[in-house]
GROMACS .gro file of C-alpha atoms in nm:
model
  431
    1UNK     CA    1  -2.334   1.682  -0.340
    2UNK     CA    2  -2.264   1.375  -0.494
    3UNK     CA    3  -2.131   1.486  -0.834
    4UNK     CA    4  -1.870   1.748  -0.634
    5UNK     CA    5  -1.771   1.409  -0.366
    6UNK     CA    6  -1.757   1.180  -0.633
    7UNK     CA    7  -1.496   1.417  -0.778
    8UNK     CA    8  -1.315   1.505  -0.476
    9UNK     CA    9  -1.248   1.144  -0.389
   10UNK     CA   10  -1.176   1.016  -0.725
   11UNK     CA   11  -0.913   1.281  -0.703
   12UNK     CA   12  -0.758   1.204  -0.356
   13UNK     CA   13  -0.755   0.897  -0.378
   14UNK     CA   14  -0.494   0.934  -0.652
   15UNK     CA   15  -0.261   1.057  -0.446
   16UNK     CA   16  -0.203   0.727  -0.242
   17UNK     CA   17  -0.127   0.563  -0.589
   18UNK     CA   18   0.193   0.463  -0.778
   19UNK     CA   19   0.105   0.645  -1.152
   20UNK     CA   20   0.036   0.392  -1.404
   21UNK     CA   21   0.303   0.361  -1.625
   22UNK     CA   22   0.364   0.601  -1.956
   23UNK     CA   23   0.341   0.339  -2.253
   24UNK     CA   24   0.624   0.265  -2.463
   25UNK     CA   25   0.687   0.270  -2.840
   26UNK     CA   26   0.790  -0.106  -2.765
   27UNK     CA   27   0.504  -0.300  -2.617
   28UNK     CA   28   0.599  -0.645  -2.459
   29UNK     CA   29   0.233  -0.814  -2.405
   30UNK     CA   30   0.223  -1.139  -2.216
   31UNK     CA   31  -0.123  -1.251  -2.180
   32UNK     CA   32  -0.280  -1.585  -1.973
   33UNK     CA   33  -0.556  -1.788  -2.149
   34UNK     CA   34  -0.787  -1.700  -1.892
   35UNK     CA   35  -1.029  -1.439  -1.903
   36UNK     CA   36  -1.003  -1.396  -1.523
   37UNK     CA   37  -0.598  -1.464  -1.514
   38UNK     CA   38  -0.753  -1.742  -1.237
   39UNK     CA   39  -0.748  -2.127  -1.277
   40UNK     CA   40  -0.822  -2.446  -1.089
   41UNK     CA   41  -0.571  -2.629  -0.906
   42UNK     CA   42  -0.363  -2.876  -1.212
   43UNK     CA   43  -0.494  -2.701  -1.471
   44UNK     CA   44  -0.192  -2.562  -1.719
   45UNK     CA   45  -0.167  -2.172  -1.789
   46UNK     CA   46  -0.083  -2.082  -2.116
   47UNK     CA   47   0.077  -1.733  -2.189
   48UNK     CA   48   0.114  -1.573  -2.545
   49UNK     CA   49   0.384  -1.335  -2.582
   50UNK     CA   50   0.374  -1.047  -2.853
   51UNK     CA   51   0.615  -0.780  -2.920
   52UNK     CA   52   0.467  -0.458  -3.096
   53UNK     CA   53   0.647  -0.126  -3.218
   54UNK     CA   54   0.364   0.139  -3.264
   55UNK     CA   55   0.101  -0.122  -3.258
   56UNK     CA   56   0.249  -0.342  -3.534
   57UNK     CA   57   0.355  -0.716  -3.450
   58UNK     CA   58   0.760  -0.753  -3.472
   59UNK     CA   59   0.885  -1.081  -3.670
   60UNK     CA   60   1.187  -1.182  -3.604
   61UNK     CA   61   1.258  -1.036  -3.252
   62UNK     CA   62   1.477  -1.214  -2.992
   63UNK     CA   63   1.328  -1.264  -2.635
   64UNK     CA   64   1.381  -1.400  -2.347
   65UNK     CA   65   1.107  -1.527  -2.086
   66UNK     CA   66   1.108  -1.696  -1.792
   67UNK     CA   67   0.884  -1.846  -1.559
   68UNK     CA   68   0.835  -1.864  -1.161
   69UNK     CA   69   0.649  -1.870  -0.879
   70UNK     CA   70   0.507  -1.520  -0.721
   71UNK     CA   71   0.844  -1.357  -0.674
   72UNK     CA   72   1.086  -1.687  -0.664
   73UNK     CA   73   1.376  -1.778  -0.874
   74UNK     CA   74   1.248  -1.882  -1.206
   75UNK     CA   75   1.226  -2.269  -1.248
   76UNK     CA   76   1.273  -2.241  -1.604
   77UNK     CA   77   1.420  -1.974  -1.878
   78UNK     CA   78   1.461  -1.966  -2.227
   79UNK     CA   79   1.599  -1.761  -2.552
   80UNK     CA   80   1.340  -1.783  -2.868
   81UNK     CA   81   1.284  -1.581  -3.136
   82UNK     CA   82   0.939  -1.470  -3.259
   83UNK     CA   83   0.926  -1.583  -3.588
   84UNK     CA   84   0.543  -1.445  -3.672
   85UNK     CA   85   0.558  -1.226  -3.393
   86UNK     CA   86   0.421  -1.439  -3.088
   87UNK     CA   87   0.468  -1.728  -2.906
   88UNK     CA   88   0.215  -1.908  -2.666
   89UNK     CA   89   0.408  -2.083  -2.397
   90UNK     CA   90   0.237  -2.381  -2.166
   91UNK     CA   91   0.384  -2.299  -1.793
   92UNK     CA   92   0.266  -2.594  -1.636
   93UNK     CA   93   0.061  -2.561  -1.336
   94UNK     CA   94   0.038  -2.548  -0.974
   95UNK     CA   95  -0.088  -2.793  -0.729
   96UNK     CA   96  -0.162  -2.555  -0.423
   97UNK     CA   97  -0.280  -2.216  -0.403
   98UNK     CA   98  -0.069  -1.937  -0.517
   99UNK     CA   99   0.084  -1.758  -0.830
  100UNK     CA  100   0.232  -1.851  -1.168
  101UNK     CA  101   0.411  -1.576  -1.339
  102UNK     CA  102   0.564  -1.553  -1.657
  103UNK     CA  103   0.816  -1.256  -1.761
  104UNK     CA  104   0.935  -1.171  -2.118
  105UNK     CA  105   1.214  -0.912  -2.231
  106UNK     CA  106   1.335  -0.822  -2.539
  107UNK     CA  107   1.636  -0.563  -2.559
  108UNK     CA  108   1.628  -0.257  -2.854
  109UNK     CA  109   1.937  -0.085  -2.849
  110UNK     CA  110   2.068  -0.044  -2.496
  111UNK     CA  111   1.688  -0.074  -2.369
  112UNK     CA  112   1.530  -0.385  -2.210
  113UNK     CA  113   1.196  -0.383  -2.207
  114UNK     CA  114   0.986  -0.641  -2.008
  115UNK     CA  115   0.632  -0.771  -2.024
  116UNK     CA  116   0.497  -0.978  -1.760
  117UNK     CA  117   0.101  -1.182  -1.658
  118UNK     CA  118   0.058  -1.376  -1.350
  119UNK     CA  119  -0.155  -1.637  -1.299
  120UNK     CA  120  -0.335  -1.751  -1.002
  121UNK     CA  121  -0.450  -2.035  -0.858
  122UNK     CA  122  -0.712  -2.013  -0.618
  123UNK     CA  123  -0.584  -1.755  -0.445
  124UNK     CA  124  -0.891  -1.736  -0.217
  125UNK     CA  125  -0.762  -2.009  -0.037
  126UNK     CA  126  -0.394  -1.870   0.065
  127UNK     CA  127  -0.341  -1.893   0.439
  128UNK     CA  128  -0.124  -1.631   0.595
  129UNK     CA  129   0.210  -1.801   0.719
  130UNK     CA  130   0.199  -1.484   0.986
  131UNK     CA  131   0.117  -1.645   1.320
  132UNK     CA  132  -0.049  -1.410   1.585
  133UNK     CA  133   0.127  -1.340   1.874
  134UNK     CA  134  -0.088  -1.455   2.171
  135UNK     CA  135  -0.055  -1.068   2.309
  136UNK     CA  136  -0.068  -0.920   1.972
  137UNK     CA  137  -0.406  -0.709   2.143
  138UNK     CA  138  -0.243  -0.648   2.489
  139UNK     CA  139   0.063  -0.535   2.332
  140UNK     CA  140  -0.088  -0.225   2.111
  141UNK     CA  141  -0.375  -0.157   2.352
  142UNK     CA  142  -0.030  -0.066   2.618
  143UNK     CA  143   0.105   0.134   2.323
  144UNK     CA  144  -0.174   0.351   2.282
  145UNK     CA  145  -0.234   0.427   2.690
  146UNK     CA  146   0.120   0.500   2.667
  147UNK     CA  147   0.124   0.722   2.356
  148UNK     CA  148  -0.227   0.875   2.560
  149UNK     CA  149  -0.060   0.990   2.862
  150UNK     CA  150   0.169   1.109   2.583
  151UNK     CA  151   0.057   1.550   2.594
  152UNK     CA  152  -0.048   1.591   2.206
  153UNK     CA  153   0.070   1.952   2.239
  154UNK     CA  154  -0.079   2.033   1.871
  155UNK     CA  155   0.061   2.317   1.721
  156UNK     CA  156  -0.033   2.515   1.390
  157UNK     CA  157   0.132   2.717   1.144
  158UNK     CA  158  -0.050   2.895   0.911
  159UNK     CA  159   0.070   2.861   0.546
  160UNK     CA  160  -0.100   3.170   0.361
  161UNK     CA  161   0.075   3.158   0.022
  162UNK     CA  162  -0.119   2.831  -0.004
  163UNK     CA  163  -0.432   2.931   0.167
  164UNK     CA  164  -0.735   3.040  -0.110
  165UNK     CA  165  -1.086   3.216  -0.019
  166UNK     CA  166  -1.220   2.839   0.055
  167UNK     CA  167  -0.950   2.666   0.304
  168UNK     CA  168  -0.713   2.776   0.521
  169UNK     CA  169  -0.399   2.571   0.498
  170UNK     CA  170  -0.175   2.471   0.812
  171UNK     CA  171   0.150   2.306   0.854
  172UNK     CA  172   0.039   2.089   1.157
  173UNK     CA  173   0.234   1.901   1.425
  174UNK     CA  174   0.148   1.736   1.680
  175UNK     CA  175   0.401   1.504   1.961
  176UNK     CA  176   0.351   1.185   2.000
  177UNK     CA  177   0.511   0.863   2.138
  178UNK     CA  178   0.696   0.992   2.372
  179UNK     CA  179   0.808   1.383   2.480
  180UNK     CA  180   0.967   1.589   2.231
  181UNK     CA  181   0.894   1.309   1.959
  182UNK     CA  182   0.671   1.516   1.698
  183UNK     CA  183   0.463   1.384   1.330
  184UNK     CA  184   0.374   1.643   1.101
  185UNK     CA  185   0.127   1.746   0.827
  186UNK     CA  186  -0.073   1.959   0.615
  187UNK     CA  187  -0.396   2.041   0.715
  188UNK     CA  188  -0.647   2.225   0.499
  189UNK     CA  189  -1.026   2.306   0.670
  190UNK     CA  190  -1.310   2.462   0.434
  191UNK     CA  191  -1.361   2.812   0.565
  192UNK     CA  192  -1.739   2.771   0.649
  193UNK     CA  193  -1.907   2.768   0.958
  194UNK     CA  194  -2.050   2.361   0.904
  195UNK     CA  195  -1.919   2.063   1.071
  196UNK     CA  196  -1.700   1.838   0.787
  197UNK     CA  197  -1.609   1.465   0.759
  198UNK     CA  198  -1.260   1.431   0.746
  199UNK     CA  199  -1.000   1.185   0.526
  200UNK     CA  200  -0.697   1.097   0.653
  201UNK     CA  201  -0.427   1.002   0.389
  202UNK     CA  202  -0.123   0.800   0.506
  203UNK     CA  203   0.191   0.782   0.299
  204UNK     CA  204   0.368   0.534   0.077
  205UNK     CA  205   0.711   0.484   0.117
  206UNK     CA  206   0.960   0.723   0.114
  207UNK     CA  207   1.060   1.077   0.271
  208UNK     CA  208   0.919   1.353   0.080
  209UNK     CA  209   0.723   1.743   0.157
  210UNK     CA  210   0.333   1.746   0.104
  211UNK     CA  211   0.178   2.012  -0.045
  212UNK     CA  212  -0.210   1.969   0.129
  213UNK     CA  213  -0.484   1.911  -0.110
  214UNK     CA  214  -0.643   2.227  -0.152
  215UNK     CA  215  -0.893   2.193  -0.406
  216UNK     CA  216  -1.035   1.873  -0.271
  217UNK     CA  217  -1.070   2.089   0.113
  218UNK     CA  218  -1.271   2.369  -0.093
  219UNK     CA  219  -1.552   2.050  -0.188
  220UNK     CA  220  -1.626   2.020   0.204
  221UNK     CA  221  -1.404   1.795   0.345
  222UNK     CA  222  -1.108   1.843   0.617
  223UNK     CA  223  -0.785   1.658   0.466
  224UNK     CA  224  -0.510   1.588   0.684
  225UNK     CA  225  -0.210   1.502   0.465
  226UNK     CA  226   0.108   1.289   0.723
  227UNK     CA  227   0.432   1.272   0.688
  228UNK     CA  228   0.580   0.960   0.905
  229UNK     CA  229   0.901   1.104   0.991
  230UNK     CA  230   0.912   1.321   1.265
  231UNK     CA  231   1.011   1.603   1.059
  232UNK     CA  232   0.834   1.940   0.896
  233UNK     CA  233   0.712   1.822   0.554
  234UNK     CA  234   0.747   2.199   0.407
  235UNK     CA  235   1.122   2.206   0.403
  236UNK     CA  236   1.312   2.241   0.025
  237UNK     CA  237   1.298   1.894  -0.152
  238UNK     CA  238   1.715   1.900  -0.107
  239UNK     CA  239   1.689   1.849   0.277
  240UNK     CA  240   1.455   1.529   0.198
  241UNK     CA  241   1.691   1.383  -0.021
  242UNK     CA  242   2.000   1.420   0.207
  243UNK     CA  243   1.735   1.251   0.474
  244UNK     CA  244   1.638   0.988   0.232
  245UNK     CA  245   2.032   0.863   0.154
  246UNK     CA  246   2.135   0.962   0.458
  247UNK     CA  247   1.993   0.884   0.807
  248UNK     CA  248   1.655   0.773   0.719
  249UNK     CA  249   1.772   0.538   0.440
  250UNK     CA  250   1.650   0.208   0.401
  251UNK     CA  251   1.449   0.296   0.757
  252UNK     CA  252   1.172   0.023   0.717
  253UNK     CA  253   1.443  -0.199   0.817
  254UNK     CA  254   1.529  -0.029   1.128
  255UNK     CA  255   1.558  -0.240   1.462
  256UNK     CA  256   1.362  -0.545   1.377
  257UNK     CA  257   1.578  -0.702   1.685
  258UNK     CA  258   1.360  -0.525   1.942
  259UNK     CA  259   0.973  -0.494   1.974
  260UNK     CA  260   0.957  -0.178   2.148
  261UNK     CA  261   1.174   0.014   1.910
  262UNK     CA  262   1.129  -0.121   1.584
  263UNK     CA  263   1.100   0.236   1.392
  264UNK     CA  264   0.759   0.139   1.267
  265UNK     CA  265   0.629   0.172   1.641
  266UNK     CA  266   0.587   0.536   1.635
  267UNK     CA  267   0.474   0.554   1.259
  268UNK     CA  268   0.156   0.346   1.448
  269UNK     CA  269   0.092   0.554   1.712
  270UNK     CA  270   0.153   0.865   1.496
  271UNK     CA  271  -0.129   0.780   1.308
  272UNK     CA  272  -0.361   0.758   1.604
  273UNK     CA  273  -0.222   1.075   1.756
  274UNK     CA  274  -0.317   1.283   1.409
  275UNK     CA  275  -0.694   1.089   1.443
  276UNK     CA  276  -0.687   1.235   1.830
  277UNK     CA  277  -0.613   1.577   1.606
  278UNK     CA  278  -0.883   1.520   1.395
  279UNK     CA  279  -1.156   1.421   1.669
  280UNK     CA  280  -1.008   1.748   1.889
  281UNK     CA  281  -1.150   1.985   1.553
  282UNK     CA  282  -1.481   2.156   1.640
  283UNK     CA  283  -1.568   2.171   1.279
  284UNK     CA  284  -1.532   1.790   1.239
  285UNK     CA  285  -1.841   1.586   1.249
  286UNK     CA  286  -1.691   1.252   1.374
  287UNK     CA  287  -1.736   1.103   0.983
  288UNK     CA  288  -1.355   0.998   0.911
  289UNK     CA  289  -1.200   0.753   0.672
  290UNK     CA  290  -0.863   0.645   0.639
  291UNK     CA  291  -0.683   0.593   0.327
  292UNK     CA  292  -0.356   0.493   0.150
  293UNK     CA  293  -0.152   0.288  -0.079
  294UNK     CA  294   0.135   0.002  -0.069
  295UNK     CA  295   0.320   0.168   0.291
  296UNK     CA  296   0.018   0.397   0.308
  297UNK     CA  297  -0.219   0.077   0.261
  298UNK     CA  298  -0.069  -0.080   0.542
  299UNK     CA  299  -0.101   0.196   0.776
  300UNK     CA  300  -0.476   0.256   0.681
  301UNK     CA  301  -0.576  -0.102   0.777
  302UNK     CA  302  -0.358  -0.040   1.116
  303UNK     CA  303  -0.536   0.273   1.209
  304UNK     CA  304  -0.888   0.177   1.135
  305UNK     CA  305  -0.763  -0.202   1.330
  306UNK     CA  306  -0.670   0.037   1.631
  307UNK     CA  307  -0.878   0.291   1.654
  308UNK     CA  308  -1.291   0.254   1.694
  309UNK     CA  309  -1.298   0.630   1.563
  310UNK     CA  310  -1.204   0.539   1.217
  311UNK     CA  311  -1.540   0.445   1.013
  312UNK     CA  312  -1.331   0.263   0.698
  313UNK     CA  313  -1.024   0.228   0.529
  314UNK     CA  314  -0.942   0.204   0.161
  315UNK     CA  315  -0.643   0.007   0.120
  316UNK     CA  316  -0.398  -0.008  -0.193
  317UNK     CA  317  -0.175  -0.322  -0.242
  318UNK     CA  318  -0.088  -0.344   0.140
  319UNK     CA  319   0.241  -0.338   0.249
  320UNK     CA  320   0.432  -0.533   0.537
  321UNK     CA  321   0.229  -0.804   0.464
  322UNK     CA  322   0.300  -1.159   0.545
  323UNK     CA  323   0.655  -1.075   0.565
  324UNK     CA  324   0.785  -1.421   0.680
  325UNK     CA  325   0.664  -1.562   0.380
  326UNK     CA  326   1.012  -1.600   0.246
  327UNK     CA  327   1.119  -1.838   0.549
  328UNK     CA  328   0.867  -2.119   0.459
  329UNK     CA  329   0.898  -2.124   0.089
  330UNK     CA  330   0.684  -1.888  -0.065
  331UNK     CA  331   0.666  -1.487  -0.124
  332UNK     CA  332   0.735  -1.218   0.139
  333UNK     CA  333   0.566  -0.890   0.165
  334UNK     CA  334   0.760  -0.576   0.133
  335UNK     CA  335   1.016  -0.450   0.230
  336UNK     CA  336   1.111  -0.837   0.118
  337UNK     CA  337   1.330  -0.804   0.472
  338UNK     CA  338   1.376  -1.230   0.476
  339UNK     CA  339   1.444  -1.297   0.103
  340UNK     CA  340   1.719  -1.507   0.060
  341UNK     CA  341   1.768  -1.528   0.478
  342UNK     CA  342   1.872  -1.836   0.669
  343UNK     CA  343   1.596  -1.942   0.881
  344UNK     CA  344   1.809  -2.137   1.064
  345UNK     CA  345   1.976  -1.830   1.203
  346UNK     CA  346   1.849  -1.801   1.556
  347UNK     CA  347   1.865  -1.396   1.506
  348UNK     CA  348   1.653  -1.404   1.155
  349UNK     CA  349   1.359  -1.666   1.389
  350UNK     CA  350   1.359  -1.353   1.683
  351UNK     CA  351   1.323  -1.086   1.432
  352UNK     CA  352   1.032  -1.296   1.200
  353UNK     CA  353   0.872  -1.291   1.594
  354UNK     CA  354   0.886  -0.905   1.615
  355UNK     CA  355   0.780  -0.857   1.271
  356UNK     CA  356   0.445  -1.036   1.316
  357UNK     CA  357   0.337  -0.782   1.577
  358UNK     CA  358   0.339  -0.478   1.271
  359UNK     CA  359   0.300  -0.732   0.981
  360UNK     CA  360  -0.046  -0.597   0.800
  361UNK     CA  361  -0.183  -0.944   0.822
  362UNK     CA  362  -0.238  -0.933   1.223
  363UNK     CA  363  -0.438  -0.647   1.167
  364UNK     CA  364  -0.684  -0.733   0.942
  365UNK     CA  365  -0.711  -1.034   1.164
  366UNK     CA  366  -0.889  -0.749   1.435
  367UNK     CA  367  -1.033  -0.506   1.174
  368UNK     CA  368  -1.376  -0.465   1.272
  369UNK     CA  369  -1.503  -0.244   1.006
  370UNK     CA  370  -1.562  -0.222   0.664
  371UNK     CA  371  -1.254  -0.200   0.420
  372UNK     CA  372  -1.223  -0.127   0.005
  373UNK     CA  373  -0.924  -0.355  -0.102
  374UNK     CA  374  -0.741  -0.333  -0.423
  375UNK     CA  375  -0.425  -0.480  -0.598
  376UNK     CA  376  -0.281  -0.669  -0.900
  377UNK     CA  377  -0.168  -0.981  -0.967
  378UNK     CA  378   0.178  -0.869  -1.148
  379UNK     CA  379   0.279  -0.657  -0.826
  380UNK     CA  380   0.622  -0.725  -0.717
  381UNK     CA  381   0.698  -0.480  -0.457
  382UNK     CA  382   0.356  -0.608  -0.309
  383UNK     CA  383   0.308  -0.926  -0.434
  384UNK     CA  384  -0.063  -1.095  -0.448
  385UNK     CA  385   0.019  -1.411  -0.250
  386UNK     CA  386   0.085  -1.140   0.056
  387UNK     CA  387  -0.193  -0.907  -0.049
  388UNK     CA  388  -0.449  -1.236  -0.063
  389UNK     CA  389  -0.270  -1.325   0.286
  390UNK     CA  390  -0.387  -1.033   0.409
  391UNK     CA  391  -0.752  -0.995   0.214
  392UNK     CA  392  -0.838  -1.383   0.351
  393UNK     CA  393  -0.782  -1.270   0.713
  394UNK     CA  394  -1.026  -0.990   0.703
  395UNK     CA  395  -1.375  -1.083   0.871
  396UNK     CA  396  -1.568  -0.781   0.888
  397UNK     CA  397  -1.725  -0.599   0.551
  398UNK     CA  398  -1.503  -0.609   0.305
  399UNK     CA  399  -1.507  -0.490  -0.091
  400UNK     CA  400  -1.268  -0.654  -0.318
  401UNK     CA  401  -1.156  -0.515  -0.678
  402UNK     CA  402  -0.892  -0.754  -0.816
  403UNK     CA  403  -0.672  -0.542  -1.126
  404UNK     CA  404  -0.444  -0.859  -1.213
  405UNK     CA  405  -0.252  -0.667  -1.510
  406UNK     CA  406  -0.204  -0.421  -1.292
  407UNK     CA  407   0.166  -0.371  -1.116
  408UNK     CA  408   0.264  -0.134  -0.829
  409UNK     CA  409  -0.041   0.124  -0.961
  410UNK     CA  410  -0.379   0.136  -0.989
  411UNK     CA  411  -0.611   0.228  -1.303
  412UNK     CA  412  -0.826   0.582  -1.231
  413UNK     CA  413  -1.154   0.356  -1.282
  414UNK     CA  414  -1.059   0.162  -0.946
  415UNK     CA  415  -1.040   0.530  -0.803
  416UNK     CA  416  -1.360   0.585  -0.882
  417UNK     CA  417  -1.455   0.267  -0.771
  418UNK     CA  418  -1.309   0.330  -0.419
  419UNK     CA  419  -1.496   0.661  -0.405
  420UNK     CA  420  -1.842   0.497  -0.490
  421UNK     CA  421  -1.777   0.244  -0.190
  422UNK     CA  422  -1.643   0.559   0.024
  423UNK     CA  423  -1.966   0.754  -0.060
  424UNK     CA  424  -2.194   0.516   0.004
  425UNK     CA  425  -2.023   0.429   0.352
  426UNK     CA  426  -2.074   0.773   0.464
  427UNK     CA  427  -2.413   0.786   0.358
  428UNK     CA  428  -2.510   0.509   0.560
  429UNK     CA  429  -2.360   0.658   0.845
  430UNK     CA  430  -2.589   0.969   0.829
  431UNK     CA  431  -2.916   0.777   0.840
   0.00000   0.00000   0.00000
């Protein structure tokens, strides 16, 4: 059993991360002086640039770098050339808690190509600027007896060109949030007569069909695969990209101005409805984790914060995280929604209000349950001053892989990793 789930998960949880990037014939390598890319408060990080074409160092080569704090203008850039290949440059250091990054490019042809290390500094002592609304609790515990009385009216269509001798494969929907609102799936059950635990995998950004994941059903676990946006997720790929530049672009920005119908409200309560799925299954044996990357990380923590049915969560570079950040002088999570913003706009203060009752930090504030937490320091859709915002607030059981080369991805051996801790948790709920 544990050879076949140690392959199943090492597999699915792959689909909830960005690929790691193809390498390049030019390498740009920047590289802190710290084995652990940490440091103490006032001490200076040092980053060594190299430039290498099929492995060799390039004299001669014209870069630029540039340094900053985690995703703010850069307080300093310069033009050098690497006259025995590298250069080591002293960034200074920083007196607080946060991040020191340092970029490098170097153009061949018409192609830039960029290298880029971050270093942090004490990061285990960021505080969230994300205040908690005083009925952050009241306000989602009246969402979901609303999105209760809501009839889940599941509905199931059988998809047999993807069905094997294993799993039978469904196009599920199921209406939530409020009549004739529906969220949609693919849900593959093994064939056998057992009870299963289940994994629910919640989706990054974007507006995309799923294809269910077969192979990893046919191992002995019910997948449930969501789509977020209220349509079928088995339509031709040229219906999702009129969708996705038409009227569901740029949608994580939709009506921040109003708390009940921020779009992001029924992405919540969707996710709860497909758990009330998942509990309804008579072959399900009440074992269910939660799991997903950047978007997808975010709505994990939510719907193990929300819902007492969810054992764990496993939780990629969270998005939505200490969005405000921006506003008092530091990094914002995705979608970066206050970068460059006025806060003395009184319309920009009431939306950073409705923001904090989704932003991911509020609910890892309330998670009661263990949570696997991953994510790099050179992230800049997700940046690691919002992702430590978030990892800080968490009080119950938490397990921690830092990857600080790492950017909007994840290396397979933190998949594995995540499957280990997701083993072990179900284990422990068996004895």
């Amino acid at each position: 059993m544990r050879k076949s789930s140690l392959l199943f998960f090492f597999v699915c949880i792959s689909w909830v991360c960005v690929a790691q990037p193809m390498r390049q014939m030019i390498q740009v390598s920047v590289v802190p002086d710290s084995e652990t890319w940490l440091y103490p408060l006032g001490k200076d990080a040092c980053f060594t640039i190299t430039v290498t074409k099929d492995g060799i160092l390039q004299k001669g080569v014209e870069i630029r770098y540039e340094l900053s704090w985690d995703m703010m203008e850069p307080f300093k850039e310069e033009t050098t050339v690497l006259k025995n290949g590298k250069i080591t440059v002293n960034a200074g250091s920083l007196r607080t808690p946060g991040f020191l990054r340092c970029r490098a490019f170097v153009k061949v042809g018409e192609k830039i190509y960029e290298g880029r290390a971050t270093a942090g500094y004490e990061p285990q002592s960021l505080k969230p600027t994300t205040k908690m609304p005083a009925d952050f609790r009241d306000f989602w515990e009246k969402a979901k007896r609303e999105n209760a009385d809501v009839p889940m009216d599941a509905r199931l269509r059988l998809l047999p060109e993807r069905c094997t001798s294993k799993v039978d494969v469904y196009e599920l929907s199921v209406q939530n949030f409020q009549y004739g609102s529906r969220m949609f799936g693919i849900l593959c059950i093994p064939k056998g007569d057992k009870k299963y635990p289940a994994l629910l995998r919640v989706p990054g950004a974007g507006v995309r069909p799923y294809e269910g994941h077969i192979a990893e059903a046919e191992r002995g676990y019910i997948t449930l695969d969501m789509g977020i946006h209220g349509v079928p997720v088995t339509m031709p790929a040229s219906v999702y990209q009129d969708l996705r530049y038409g009227p569901l672009d740029n949608y994580w920005n939709f009506n921040w101005d109003n708390l009940e119908t921020v779009y992001y409200k029924r992405v919540y309560m969707g996710c709860l409805r497909m758990v009330d799925y998942i509990c309804s299954m008579s072959k399900f044996n009440g074992d269910l984790i939660v799991y997903g990357g950047s978007q997808g990380g975010l709505l994990s923590l939510v719907t193990a914060a929300l819902d007492d049915r969810v054992m764990g969560c496993v939780v990629f570079y969270p998005a939505l995280a200490d969005v405000n950040g921006y506003l008092h002088g530091r990094a914002g999570g995705w979608p970066h929604y206050f970068k460059e913003k006025d806060y003395a706009d009184v319309t920009i203060r009431k939306k950073e209000e409705v923001i904090a009752y989704y932003d991911a930090v509020n609910f890892a504030r309330i998670l009661d349950k263990p949570i696997f937490i991953s994510f790099g320091y050179n992230d800049m859709v997700c940046p690691p001053t919002t992702s430590y915002a978030v990892y800080n607030s968490i009080l119950s059981p938490k397990t921690f892989i830092p990857a600080p080369e790492t950017e909007h991805y994840n290396y397979p051996e933190l998949w594995r990793e995540a499957w280990v801790w997701g083993e072990k948790l179900l284990m422990e709920n068996k004895k």
